[in-house]
Amino acid sequence: MVDYRSSLRIEPGREGAGSPQPGHRAPVARRSLSLDEYVEGVRRADRAILGRAITLIESSSDRDQRLAQELLTRLMPHTGGAHRVGITGIPGAGKSTFIETLGCNLTAAGHRVAVLAVDPSSGRSGGSILGDKMRMSRLAADPNAFIRPSPSAGTLGGVARKTRESMLICEAAGFDIVLVETVGVGQSETVVAGMTDFFLALMIAGGGDELQGIKRGLLELVDMLAINKADGDNRSRAESAAREYANAMHFMTPVDPGWTPPVVTCSAIDNVGIDELWRRIEEHRAIVTASGQLAARRKQQLLQWVWTMLEQQLQAMLTGHEQVGRLRLELEQAVLDGRLAPTLAARQLLEAFLTHPPDPPEVTDDPA
Amino acid sequence: MVDYRSSLRIEPGREGAGSPQPGHRAPVARRSLSLDEYVEGVRRADRAILGRAITLIESSSDRDQRLAQELLTRLMPHTGGAHRVGITGIPGAGKSTFIETLGCNLTAAGHRVAVLAVDPSSGRSGGSILGDKMRMSRLAADPNAFIRPSPSAGTLGGVARKTRESMLICEAAGFDIVLVETVGVGQSETVVAGMTDFFLALMIAGGGDELQGIKRGLLELVDMLAINKADGDNRSRAESAAREYANAMHFMTPVDPGWTPPVVTCSAIDNVGIDELWRRIEEHRAIVTASGQLAARRKQQLLQWVWTMLEQQLQAMLTGHEQVGRLRLELEQAVLDGRLAPTLAARQLLEAFLTHPPDPPEVTDDPA
């Protein structure tokens, strides 16, 4: 029987978690914190304050966002220390069990592990803190692990920003491994691959038919494919699936020259092959660190992120623009009827936008 | 010995090509044409006027663009009649020979074939009219074929617009098959797949190593893969390459439900397998026409095109924006140094853009 109160991590601190004294908890939980309190609380990995800092990041109130961005700016110098690993997996691949087993192995090896999620569908599917933590109750109860459920629904861009910034907060709190999980809705794999050092896809053996359902472009993003549930009578099917995937991987040009994405098998539930899998991930890190590819990848990710947010916000403004919206249906119909050249339609929409430029948005990039 | 003058198609009209009388040619070639002359000339497939109409489309002068867009609007009701087939191929796959053989087969079967190209690199590589036509001298000399070389260099978006609009002009001129060729630089395959009814990739047999070089995402765009040069001693290697590709295709979810992209072999130089290949393309057309997928694909392409142009132009304005450009390097450095939160950097750049909104651009979307 799991103690969800303890898994919620708002009770007094544990050894090594560096939480405040019991006496301080209640007040800390109630009154609003100063920027300095946030900075110091996160830096000493105070779990209550860490949780509140991420809540601040996720808040869409403008006042919270301003404070959140000041906090991030203060913490930035202390970020970048973690090994960032993205993990995706088709439904039924056993992602939660895998992350729980991997996470527990890593904390047992002395690591401090944060688990974040990018799930633009979590609002629709009603993903809840309890749900997320129940799926990983052992890891959730681990003093050296911190599990943060997906931010509540929003645009993928918004969810991605919150997750990226939560990752930085966790790094500033000294977590040396961040696992970013995605359910792979829409473009979320690309987004997670774009914020991590290593991207792992979890698969399971299936009939050839199921393999056809593999998501477009996924094979091109991954640094490793792992066929999970390679246990019992399923073992040989997993092995042959691994060979099939390896064959498909063969057609992909690797993300990092010098690293050909391996296809491995494992059993998360039996904890078989998980350590070996992690050794490969560390091997990749050593290679791309030595070659300078890791530094280059991170720098490129950081600048790409700035520009992506900028373009996303601008496009959100375009989509949500009043005059553009009014014109759009009418012009699109004219184009479909062959009454208007598409280029002219685009130009008229652009004119409508630029002649009524919107105000810069608040940082919260969820125009929904 | 090929007569390039004739391949340049500015000599008096031929039977069926509906050109004006010899006496009219010189004047037509010199004085500027009225909108009505353009419309009527294109509608009766006057090759001289057709060529000038496309030159008008490709012109970046604002005056030409205004006329070009009026012309397109007039011609729109007469467009959409062609079977639009996109063709890509790795260098050395024999694309020109393939298009020449296919094109000649099609005109021999009574079709009227236009060949256009999307090649954002043509400026750099100095692709010339003579070059493009020499590569397909037989087809170029065919009275029922019209070959238009790639527009001179520009942004991919600009080249794509010109090719798309040239395709519409050719349709208004009564060509019932348009082959859009791409060399597959950057995103050009996605662009061509986004303007055609069927997308074909030409491959050749190679060592397993060469297969690794296959471009990311290509397999997911194609409606058919053809292994060319399946002739002589190369035949068996082509057959086994076809099996390998078929295996890889297996992992891709098909573009159109109801159509699994086949992998075929052919020899363009011996004209073997080309008719069979075209039959498959017609089979695909019958299926997607009956299912309504073709109509849906075209409608979606048209509206997507409008929105893509709009976003491209807006992003080009953002990239080319003076205040944004001045701020960018400084803010990016601050982000890299950890002095500034990425979200704040994006916000400041957006503010700089919106507080100095640029003027709407001329239609020509080459901000280069």
XYZ file of C-alpha atoms in Angstrom:
736
model
C 0.000 0.000 0.000
C 1.538 3.265 -1.133
C 1.423 6.380 0.978
C 0.276 8.996 -1.500
C 0.745 11.768 1.017
C 4.426 10.924 1.088
C 4.519 10.538 -2.687
C 3.050 14.006 -3.030
C 6.219 15.300 -1.416
C 4.653 18.101 0.575
C 5.376 16.556 3.945
C 8.430 17.499 6.023
C 11.748 16.887 4.329
C 13.695 13.639 4.365
C 17.363 12.925 4.810
C 19.212 14.283 1.824
C 16.203 16.007 0.395
C 17.181 19.135 2.269
C 13.648 20.213 3.062
C 12.931 22.846 5.710
C 12.153 21.900 9.300
C 8.662 20.506 9.911
C 7.749 23.664 11.750
C 8.333 25.709 8.624
C 6.293 23.627 6.261
C 2.793 24.908 6.896
C 3.711 28.619 6.673
C 5.897 27.960 3.614
C 2.967 26.239 1.972
C 0.649 29.147 2.630
C 2.246 32.547 2.289
C 3.654 33.646 -1.048
C 7.433 33.481 -1.394
C 9.887 36.184 -2.311
C 12.173 35.746 -5.293
C 15.082 35.131 -2.932
C 13.128 32.491 -1.035
C 12.381 30.731 -4.313
C 15.995 30.902 -5.454
C 17.411 29.639 -2.174
C 14.703 27.025 -1.739
C 15.306 25.579 -5.200
C 19.082 25.702 -4.814
C 18.923 23.656 -1.599
C 16.428 21.304 -3.278
C 13.651 22.085 -0.854
C 10.970 19.902 -2.359
C 8.062 22.065 -1.263
C 9.638 25.155 -2.785
C 10.806 23.222 -5.851
C 7.221 22.132 -6.420
C 5.952 25.652 -5.954
C 8.589 27.032 -8.325
C 7.395 24.683 -11.049
C 3.794 25.617 -10.280
C 4.880 29.211 -10.763
C 6.417 28.300 -14.123
C 3.167 26.615 -15.143
C 0.932 29.444 -13.980
C -0.631 31.461 -16.761
C -1.172 34.509 -14.562
C 0.913 37.387 -15.833
C 2.103 38.282 -12.326
C 3.289 34.692 -11.726
C 4.940 34.619 -15.137
C 6.934 37.759 -14.451
C 8.176 36.290 -11.169
C 8.804 32.928 -12.865
C 10.975 34.541 -15.518
C 12.949 36.483 -12.905
C 13.442 33.214 -11.041
C 14.638 31.457 -14.190
C 17.053 34.252 -14.949
C 18.476 33.936 -11.432
C 18.756 30.151 -11.718
C 20.116 29.965 -15.278
C 23.771 30.030 -14.159
C 23.128 26.866 -12.130
C 21.479 24.917 -14.949
C 22.820 22.547 -17.604
C 24.350 20.035 -15.198
C 21.952 17.181 -15.823
C 22.030 14.367 -18.329
C 18.802 15.012 -20.242
C 17.150 11.900 -21.604
C 13.906 11.926 -23.538
C 11.773 8.808 -23.512
C 8.830 8.056 -25.751
C 6.893 4.879 -26.232
C 3.801 3.598 -27.932
C 0.856 2.937 -25.598
C 1.308 -0.446 -24.001
C 5.076 -0.356 -24.314
C 5.339 -0.246 -20.534
C 6.782 3.260 -20.339
C 5.859 3.878 -16.702
C 7.322 0.588 -15.488
C 10.421 1.270 -17.554
C 10.929 4.754 -16.116
C 10.259 3.483 -12.611
C 12.790 0.657 -12.945
C 15.397 2.818 -14.664
C 14.841 5.631 -12.160
C 15.214 3.342 -9.142
C 18.360 1.784 -10.623
C 19.807 5.265 -11.080
C 18.988 6.517 -7.588
C 20.392 3.266 -6.203
C 23.579 4.108 -8.087
C 23.676 7.463 -6.291
C 22.032 9.659 -8.907
C 19.326 12.209 -8.229
C 16.609 11.773 -10.828
C 13.845 14.117 -11.938
C 11.024 12.867 -14.159
C 9.067 15.366 -16.240
C 6.473 14.830 -18.930
C 5.383 16.471 -22.153
C 1.817 15.444 -22.780
C -0.312 17.967 -24.668
C -3.226 15.577 -24.208
C -2.989 15.403 -20.426
C -5.767 17.968 -20.097
C -8.113 15.938 -22.266
C -7.181 12.625 -20.701
C -7.335 14.252 -17.290
C -3.884 13.111 -16.249
C -3.671 13.756 -12.500
C -0.817 14.036 -10.039
C -2.096 10.971 -8.276
C -2.341 9.143 -11.597
C 1.183 10.029 -12.638
C 2.599 9.078 -9.279
C 0.586 5.899 -8.890
C 2.070 4.707 -12.153
C 5.517 5.049 -10.533
C 4.778 4.609 -6.852
C 8.174 3.134 -5.983
C 10.084 5.917 -7.696
C 7.674 8.509 -6.323
C 8.520 7.349 -2.808
C 12.252 7.513 -3.500
C 13.879 10.442 -1.630
C 16.339 10.959 -4.480
C 13.660 11.116 -7.150
C 11.302 13.910 -8.068
C 8.326 13.222 -10.335
C 6.468 16.112 -11.834
C 3.317 15.294 -13.768
C 2.547 16.867 -17.119
C 1.413 20.457 -16.971
C -2.317 20.757 -17.489
C -3.391 20.963 -21.094
C -2.357 23.748 -23.389
C -0.781 24.195 -26.768
C 2.152 21.873 -27.381
C 4.300 24.989 -27.444
C 3.036 26.001 -24.042
C 3.466 22.556 -22.514
C 6.947 22.355 -24.033
C 7.961 25.707 -22.573
C 6.757 24.691 -19.120
C 8.565 21.358 -19.290
C 11.773 22.932 -20.581
C 11.733 25.528 -17.839
C 10.844 22.922 -15.190
C 13.865 20.951 -16.378
C 16.060 23.996 -15.743
C 14.562 24.388 -12.268
C 15.337 20.730 -11.502
C 18.909 21.183 -12.742
C 19.331 24.214 -10.506
C 18.087 21.987 -7.652
C 20.946 19.601 -8.350
C 19.195 16.702 -10.068
C 21.878 15.167 -12.256
C 19.542 13.133 -14.453
C 16.313 14.433 -15.974
C 14.033 11.970 -17.728
C 11.538 13.716 -20.004
C 8.661 11.450 -20.896
C 6.283 11.967 -23.796
C 3.206 10.084 -24.864
C 4.025 11.023 -28.424
C 0.913 12.979 -29.291
C 1.309 15.061 -32.436
C 4.753 16.609 -32.660
C 5.645 16.037 -29.030
C 8.466 13.616 -29.869
C 10.199 16.239 -31.951
C 9.761 18.688 -29.105
C 11.224 16.325 -26.513
C 14.094 15.290 -28.788
C 14.727 19.023 -29.143
C 15.207 19.547 -25.427
C 17.212 16.448 -24.498
C 20.722 15.053 -24.966
C 19.499 11.585 -25.829
C 16.190 10.367 -27.181
C 14.997 6.829 -26.503
C 11.962 5.138 -27.999
C 10.362 2.216 -26.211
C 8.741 -0.426 -28.406
C 7.246 -3.855 -27.951
C 7.122 -6.863 -30.200
C 3.942 -7.107 -32.214
C 2.631 -8.664 -35.377
C 4.066 -7.140 -38.528
C 0.834 -5.215 -38.795
C 1.424 -3.365 -35.573
C 4.871 -2.333 -36.751
C 3.276 -0.474 -39.615
C 1.683 1.844 -37.068
C 5.057 3.265 -36.137
C 4.842 7.015 -36.049
C 6.220 8.952 -38.983
C 9.637 10.355 -38.435
C 10.088 8.654 -35.086
C 12.895 6.397 -36.249
C 14.747 9.473 -37.433
C 14.698 11.147 -34.034
C 15.830 8.338 -31.797
C 19.321 7.708 -30.452
C 18.240 4.245 -29.332
C 15.317 1.870 -29.750
C 14.481 -0.492 -26.895
C 12.088 -3.394 -27.322
C 10.574 -3.783 -23.863
C 8.727 -6.770 -22.388
C 11.444 -9.117 -23.648
C 10.493 -11.662 -21.000
C 8.826 -15.066 -20.815
C 7.547 -16.468 -24.099
C 7.719 -12.945 -25.460
C 11.503 -13.004 -25.501
C 12.044 -14.488 -28.950
C 9.377 -12.246 -30.525
C 11.142 -9.271 -28.960
C 14.451 -10.428 -30.402
C 13.031 -10.746 -33.911
C 11.242 -7.401 -33.597
C 14.607 -5.902 -32.631
C 16.112 -7.315 -35.829
C 13.258 -5.841 -37.888
C 13.667 -2.414 -36.301
C 17.444 -2.592 -36.706
C 16.825 -3.203 -40.387
C 14.589 -0.124 -40.599
C 17.061 1.991 -38.619
C 19.559 1.068 -41.272
C 17.813 3.466 -43.631
C 18.170 6.434 -41.344
C 21.142 8.743 -41.285
C 22.166 8.945 -37.602
C 21.493 12.112 -35.615
C 25.086 12.280 -34.399
C 27.824 11.166 -36.747
C 29.842 8.695 -34.717
C 26.762 7.134 -33.140
C 24.570 4.559 -34.859
C 21.347 4.225 -32.837
C 21.378 0.721 -31.376
C 18.278 -1.445 -31.035
C 18.241 -3.304 -27.721
C 15.788 -5.499 -25.848
C 14.909 -5.279 -22.165
C 12.389 -6.273 -19.550
C 11.534 -3.369 -17.278
C 9.363 -5.535 -15.036
C 12.190 -8.042 -14.466
C 14.829 -5.278 -14.501
C 16.715 -7.168 -17.201
C 18.806 -5.219 -19.700
C 18.055 -1.848 -18.118
C 21.551 -1.316 -16.682
C 23.106 -2.340 -19.982
C 20.756 0.066 -21.780
C 21.857 2.904 -19.502
C 25.514 2.035 -20.088
C 24.872 2.586 -23.806
C 23.320 5.971 -23.034
C 26.387 6.909 -20.999
C 28.595 5.652 -23.828
C 26.721 7.973 -26.217
C 27.261 10.849 -23.792
C 30.980 10.178 -23.609
C 31.243 10.113 -27.401
C 29.272 13.306 -28.074
C 30.958 15.104 -25.187
C 34.403 14.267 -26.500
C 33.457 15.228 -30.043
C 31.886 18.495 -28.911
C 28.567 17.428 -30.423
C 26.804 17.608 -27.071
C 27.815 21.208 -26.473
C 26.866 22.066 -30.046
C 23.528 20.246 -29.756
C 22.659 22.086 -26.547
C 23.668 25.485 -27.850
C 21.653 24.888 -30.987
C 18.684 23.669 -28.919
C 18.802 26.775 -26.758
C 18.858 29.254 -29.630
C 16.352 27.178 -31.585
C 14.091 27.294 -28.569
C 14.175 31.096 -28.423
C 13.376 31.371 -32.101
C 10.710 28.681 -31.977
C 8.910 30.416 -29.122
C 9.084 33.640 -31.061
C 7.627 32.081 -34.221
C 5.013 30.139 -32.262
C 3.826 33.255 -30.501
C 3.723 35.193 -33.741
C 1.774 32.409 -35.458
C -0.569 32.140 -32.487
C -1.226 35.865 -32.835
C -1.854 35.390 -36.539
C -4.287 32.540 -35.931
C -6.045 34.396 -33.142
C -6.080 37.740 -34.944
C -9.546 39.260 -35.149
C -9.376 40.897 -38.593
C -7.494 37.919 -40.047
C -10.082 35.530 -38.659
C -12.914 37.564 -40.144
C -11.285 37.645 -43.584
C -9.970 34.098 -43.591
C -13.129 32.047 -44.220
C -14.284 34.402 -46.948
C -10.908 34.445 -48.729
C -10.416 30.699 -48.415
C -13.808 30.149 -50.010
C -12.879 32.513 -52.826
C -9.682 30.511 -53.355
C -11.572 27.208 -53.344
C -14.081 28.646 -55.817
C -11.222 29.694 -58.059
C -12.210 33.359 -57.712
C -8.983 34.432 -55.969
C -5.345 33.536 -56.474
C -3.929 31.918 -53.310
C -1.000 34.322 -53.286
C -3.388 37.265 -53.211
C -5.364 35.671 -50.394
C -2.194 35.256 -48.358
C -1.212 38.834 -49.077
C -4.571 40.220 -48.008
C -4.449 38.247 -44.771
C -0.924 39.479 -44.090
C -2.023 43.056 -44.713
C -4.934 42.633 -42.302
C -2.491 41.412 -39.669
C 0.153 44.077 -40.124
C -2.267 46.994 -40.326
C -3.632 45.962 -36.917
C -0.536 44.655 -35.119
C -1.540 42.977 -31.846
C 0.034 43.877 -28.512
C 2.940 41.704 -27.420
C 1.500 38.744 -25.512
C 2.153 37.853 -21.884
C 4.845 35.210 -21.584
C 2.263 32.479 -21.192
C 2.195 31.043 -24.699
C -1.139 29.253 -24.452
C -3.390 31.311 -26.701
C -6.069 28.645 -26.276
C 21.883 16.359 -83.398
C 19.248 18.258 -81.460
C 17.861 21.543 -82.701
C 17.936 23.698 -79.588
C 16.167 26.568 -81.331
C 13.197 24.271 -81.754
C 13.572 22.988 -78.213
C 13.425 26.554 -76.976
C 9.904 26.735 -78.384
C 9.928 30.325 -79.536
C 9.627 29.474 -83.231
C 6.285 29.497 -85.060
C 3.647 27.203 -83.636
C 3.194 23.594 -84.617
C 0.126 21.548 -85.378
C -1.831 21.108 -82.181
C 0.274 23.530 -80.243
C -2.051 26.297 -81.281
C 0.613 28.980 -81.645
C -0.110 32.187 -83.514
C 0.764 32.617 -87.227
C 4.455 33.041 -88.030
C 3.875 36.666 -88.896
C 2.693 37.409 -85.392
C 5.565 35.846 -83.537
C 8.172 38.619 -83.624
C 5.795 41.391 -82.473
C 4.338 39.108 -79.797
C 7.834 38.456 -78.544
C 8.633 42.180 -78.298
C 5.713 44.325 -77.159
C 4.204 43.811 -73.717
C 0.922 41.936 -73.624
C -2.396 42.972 -72.159
C -4.062 40.838 -69.521
C -6.577 39.646 -72.110
C -3.808 38.690 -74.523
C -2.167 36.657 -71.762
C -5.416 34.957 -70.815
C -6.382 34.103 -74.391
C -2.837 33.098 -75.332
C -2.532 30.716 -72.398
C -6.016 29.297 -72.943
C -5.211 28.418 -76.555
C -1.843 27.014 -75.411
C 0.182 29.513 -77.425
C 3.630 28.383 -76.416
C 5.258 31.803 -76.753
C 2.607 33.415 -74.569
C 2.589 30.444 -72.170
C 6.317 30.903 -71.709
C 5.926 34.633 -71.180
C 3.104 34.087 -68.684
C 5.368 31.876 -66.591
C 8.160 34.429 -66.896
C 5.667 36.954 -65.564
C 4.898 34.627 -62.634
C 8.617 34.319 -61.935
C 9.340 38.030 -62.185
C 10.046 39.750 -58.904
C 9.070 43.190 -60.175
C 6.042 44.432 -58.319
C 4.340 45.572 -61.518
C 4.800 42.133 -63.108
C 3.558 40.474 -59.929
C 0.372 42.501 -59.888
C -0.325 41.522 -63.487
C 0.674 37.919 -62.764
C -1.803 37.686 -59.903
C -4.579 39.188 -62.034
C -3.746 36.639 -64.705
C -3.864 33.787 -62.197
C -7.190 34.966 -60.853
C -8.557 34.991 -64.402
C -7.167 31.519 -65.108
C -8.079 29.858 -61.810
C -11.466 28.609 -63.075
C -9.640 26.694 -65.823
C -7.136 24.994 -63.501
C -7.173 21.705 -61.647
C -7.621 19.473 -64.693
C -4.189 17.892 -64.712
C -2.878 14.780 -63.027
C -0.127 16.250 -60.844
C 2.785 13.908 -60.252
C 5.812 14.840 -58.186
C 9.082 13.078 -58.912
C 12.196 13.115 -56.780
C 15.339 11.096 -57.045
C 18.786 10.888 -55.588
C 21.574 12.185 -57.847
C 22.512 9.473 -60.290
C 19.102 7.843 -60.168
C 18.570 8.816 -63.811
C 15.748 11.246 -63.169
C 16.058 13.115 -66.477
C 16.082 9.942 -68.549
C 13.141 8.665 -66.542
C 11.093 11.816 -67.072
C 12.000 11.907 -70.746
C 10.973 8.282 -71.289
C 7.807 8.594 -69.211
C 6.916 11.900 -70.856
C 7.372 10.541 -74.380
C 5.301 7.449 -73.538
C 2.541 9.715 -72.247
C 2.497 12.035 -75.253
C 2.548 8.963 -77.531
C -0.575 7.845 -75.637
C -2.215 11.168 -76.506
C -1.487 13.094 -73.326
C -0.187 16.641 -73.173
C 2.622 16.786 -70.650
C 4.163 19.731 -68.826
C 7.395 19.302 -66.869
C 8.205 21.770 -64.101
C 10.943 21.731 -61.504
C 11.415 22.794 -57.916
C 15.125 23.279 -57.376
C 16.076 25.911 -54.817
C 19.705 25.220 -55.696
C 19.323 25.918 -59.410
C 20.663 29.422 -58.887
C 23.809 28.162 -57.244
C 24.276 25.291 -59.647
C 23.461 27.636 -62.509
C 20.786 25.389 -64.005
C 20.089 26.807 -67.449
C 17.263 26.474 -69.937
C 19.614 24.823 -72.356
C 20.833 22.496 -69.607
C 17.354 21.458 -68.543
C 16.268 20.912 -72.111
C 19.409 19.124 -73.211
C 18.812 16.618 -70.441
C 15.471 15.840 -72.086
C 16.074 16.715 -75.715
C 13.599 14.183 -77.119
C 10.798 15.324 -74.860
C 11.742 18.969 -75.391
C 11.251 18.472 -79.131
C 7.850 16.841 -78.604
C 5.011 19.128 -79.726
C 2.765 17.817 -76.953
C 5.286 18.428 -74.205
C 6.278 21.623 -72.475
C 9.403 21.731 -70.348
C 9.939 24.647 -68.019
C 13.253 24.803 -66.221
C 13.490 25.648 -62.536
C 12.954 29.271 -61.665
C 16.209 31.009 -60.878
C 17.335 30.754 -57.290
C 15.332 32.118 -54.425
C 13.958 30.961 -51.125
C 12.367 27.520 -51.301
C 9.076 29.249 -50.532
C 9.574 31.558 -53.500
C 10.566 28.779 -55.875
C 7.617 26.719 -54.640
C 5.164 29.555 -55.251
C 6.472 30.084 -58.778
C 6.293 26.370 -59.560
C 2.801 26.026 -58.100
C 1.553 28.997 -60.078
C 3.295 27.794 -63.232
C 1.500 24.493 -62.758
C -1.823 26.333 -62.702
C -0.885 28.210 -65.878
C -0.053 24.908 -67.590
C -3.373 23.440 -66.473
C -5.208 26.446 -67.866
C -3.327 25.796 -71.123
C -4.840 22.318 -71.229
C -1.901 20.122 -70.236
C -3.494 17.077 -68.642
C -0.361 15.759 -66.943
C 2.077 17.893 -64.981
C 5.301 16.305 -63.800
C 6.943 18.312 -61.029
C 10.561 17.370 -60.607
C 12.663 18.090 -57.545
C 16.318 17.495 -56.828
C 15.402 17.056 -53.196
C 17.433 19.864 -51.696
C 16.379 20.708 -48.131
C 12.631 20.502 -47.699
C 11.839 20.552 -51.395
C 10.391 17.021 -51.376
C 7.846 18.016 -48.763
C 7.011 21.052 -50.848
C 6.528 19.037 -54.043
C 4.543 16.319 -52.254
C 2.383 19.182 -50.979
C 1.488 20.381 -54.475
C 0.972 17.068 -56.286
C -1.570 14.227 -56.380
C 1.088 11.531 -56.382
C 4.673 11.568 -55.207
C 7.222 9.203 -56.717
C 10.779 8.665 -55.547
C 13.358 7.291 -57.934
C 16.109 5.172 -56.424
C 18.905 2.944 -57.648
C 20.447 -0.181 -56.247
C 23.515 0.434 -54.152
C 25.538 -1.183 -51.435
C 23.792 -1.248 -48.076
C 25.920 1.731 -47.171
C 24.422 3.916 -49.853
C 20.951 3.016 -48.649
C 21.782 4.546 -45.295
C 22.053 7.907 -47.015
C 18.349 7.945 -47.765
C 16.914 11.303 -46.881
C 15.006 11.616 -43.649
C 11.284 11.522 -43.991
C 11.405 10.728 -47.695
C 9.928 7.246 -47.308
C 6.998 8.797 -45.494
C 6.119 11.159 -48.327
C 6.178 8.791 -51.270
C 3.216 7.092 -52.916
C 5.605 4.846 -54.831
C 9.288 3.946 -54.878
C 10.867 3.010 -58.207
C 14.294 1.414 -58.412
C 15.610 2.618 -61.769
C 18.457 1.185 -63.862
C 17.103 -2.319 -63.394
C 18.893 -3.430 -66.540
C 21.838 -5.602 -67.520
C 23.815 -7.107 -64.645
C 22.206 -4.468 -62.425
C 18.830 -6.159 -62.615
C 19.227 -8.560 -59.696
C 20.762 -5.903 -57.462
C 17.782 -3.669 -58.292
C 15.397 -6.469 -57.379
C 17.032 -7.038 -54.000
C 17.198 -3.286 -53.350
C 13.462 -3.202 -54.072
C 12.929 -5.891 -51.444
C 14.984 -3.912 -48.920
C 13.043 -0.729 -49.588
C 9.742 -2.612 -49.440
C 10.805 -3.812 -46.010
C 11.521 -0.250 -44.892
C 8.270 1.039 -46.386
C 6.589 -1.528 -44.191
C 7.285 0.706 -41.218
C 5.537 3.700 -42.680
C 1.857 4.415 -42.294
C 0.586 5.066 -45.861
C -0.289 8.622 -46.937
C -3.683 7.533 -48.262
C -5.527 4.790 -46.437
C -6.412 2.277 -49.127
C -3.060 2.671 -50.878
C 0.118 0.966 -49.763
C 3.035 2.590 -51.618
C 4.423 -0.073 -53.938
C 8.118 -0.525 -54.658
C 8.745 -1.250 -58.336
C 11.780 -1.627 -60.574
C 12.228 -0.118 -64.018
C 14.764 0.775 -66.671
C 14.147 4.234 -68.081
C 16.865 3.879 -70.681
C 15.373 0.620 -72.039
C 11.818 1.859 -71.419
C 11.104 -1.266 -69.383
C 8.546 -1.130 -66.584
C 7.658 2.516 -67.209
C 4.189 1.837 -68.637
C 3.449 -0.567 -65.789
C 4.634 2.074 -63.331
C 2.300 4.639 -64.859
C -0.579 2.163 -64.689
C -0.011 1.946 -60.949
C -0.121 5.733 -60.734
C -3.423 5.746 -62.625
C -4.657 2.982 -60.323
C -3.844 5.196 -57.333
C -5.709 8.077 -58.951
C -8.794 5.911 -59.507
C -8.754 4.778 -55.876
C -8.314 8.217 -54.304
C -10.788 9.787 -56.714
C -13.449 7.226 -55.853
C -12.772 7.560 -52.141
C -12.835 11.355 -52.308
C -9.292 11.472 -50.926
C -8.001 13.257 -54.019
C -10.509 16.087 -53.710
C -9.792 16.330 -49.996
C -6.013 16.267 -50.574
C -6.235 19.063 -53.137
C -8.526 21.224 -51.055
C -6.254 20.773 -48.073
C -3.191 21.537 -50.235
C -4.771 24.729 -51.512
C -5.715 26.106 -48.115
C -2.429 24.893 -46.627
C -0.634 26.733 -49.401
C -2.360 30.025 -48.544
C -1.530 29.667 -44.880
C 2.036 28.517 -45.552
C 2.717 31.537 -47.760
C 1.290 33.749 -45.054
C 3.461 32.233 -42.339
C 6.542 32.179 -44.567
C 6.148 35.836 -45.376
C 5.604 36.716 -41.747
C 8.663 34.710 -40.697
C 10.713 36.256 -43.481
C 9.699 39.663 -42.140
C 10.699 38.589 -38.673
C 14.084 37.336 -39.843
C 14.689 40.414 -41.941
C 13.373 42.863 -39.341
C 15.867 45.616 -38.526
C 15.207 46.070 -34.790
C 14.885 42.301 -34.268
C 18.166 41.723 -36.058
C 19.938 44.329 -33.944
C 18.615 42.814 -30.702
C 18.991 39.172 -31.663
C 22.735 38.588 -31.384
C 22.898 40.428 -28.089
C 19.948 38.566 -26.555
C 21.117 35.202 -27.852
C 24.494 35.773 -26.238
C 22.778 36.686 -22.969
C 20.819 33.436 -23.177
C 23.944 31.399 -23.921
C 25.716 33.083 -21.008
C 22.784 32.189 -18.761
C 22.089 35.862 -18.091
C 18.629 35.840 -19.701
C 15.771 33.370 -19.670
C 15.018 32.170 -23.235
C 11.346 32.993 -22.811
C 12.214 36.591 -21.985
C 14.535 36.793 -24.984
C 11.745 35.585 -27.266
C 9.346 38.055 -25.718
C 11.712 40.997 -26.163
C 12.277 40.072 -29.819
C 8.545 39.792 -30.377
C 8.016 43.183 -28.790
C 10.665 44.696 -31.043
C 8.868 43.259 -34.056
C 5.358 44.326 -33.095
C 6.276 47.828 -32.015
C 7.765 48.411 -35.469
C 5.434 46.398 -37.726
C 6.868 46.209 -41.254
C 4.881 47.156 -44.319
C 3.123 44.312 -46.123
C 5.582 42.886 -48.662
C 5.145 42.735 -52.406
C 3.796 39.374 -53.525
C 7.268 38.189 -54.467
C 8.186 36.090 -51.461
C 11.935 36.079 -51.962
C 13.212 38.288 -49.165
C 16.739 37.236 -50.116
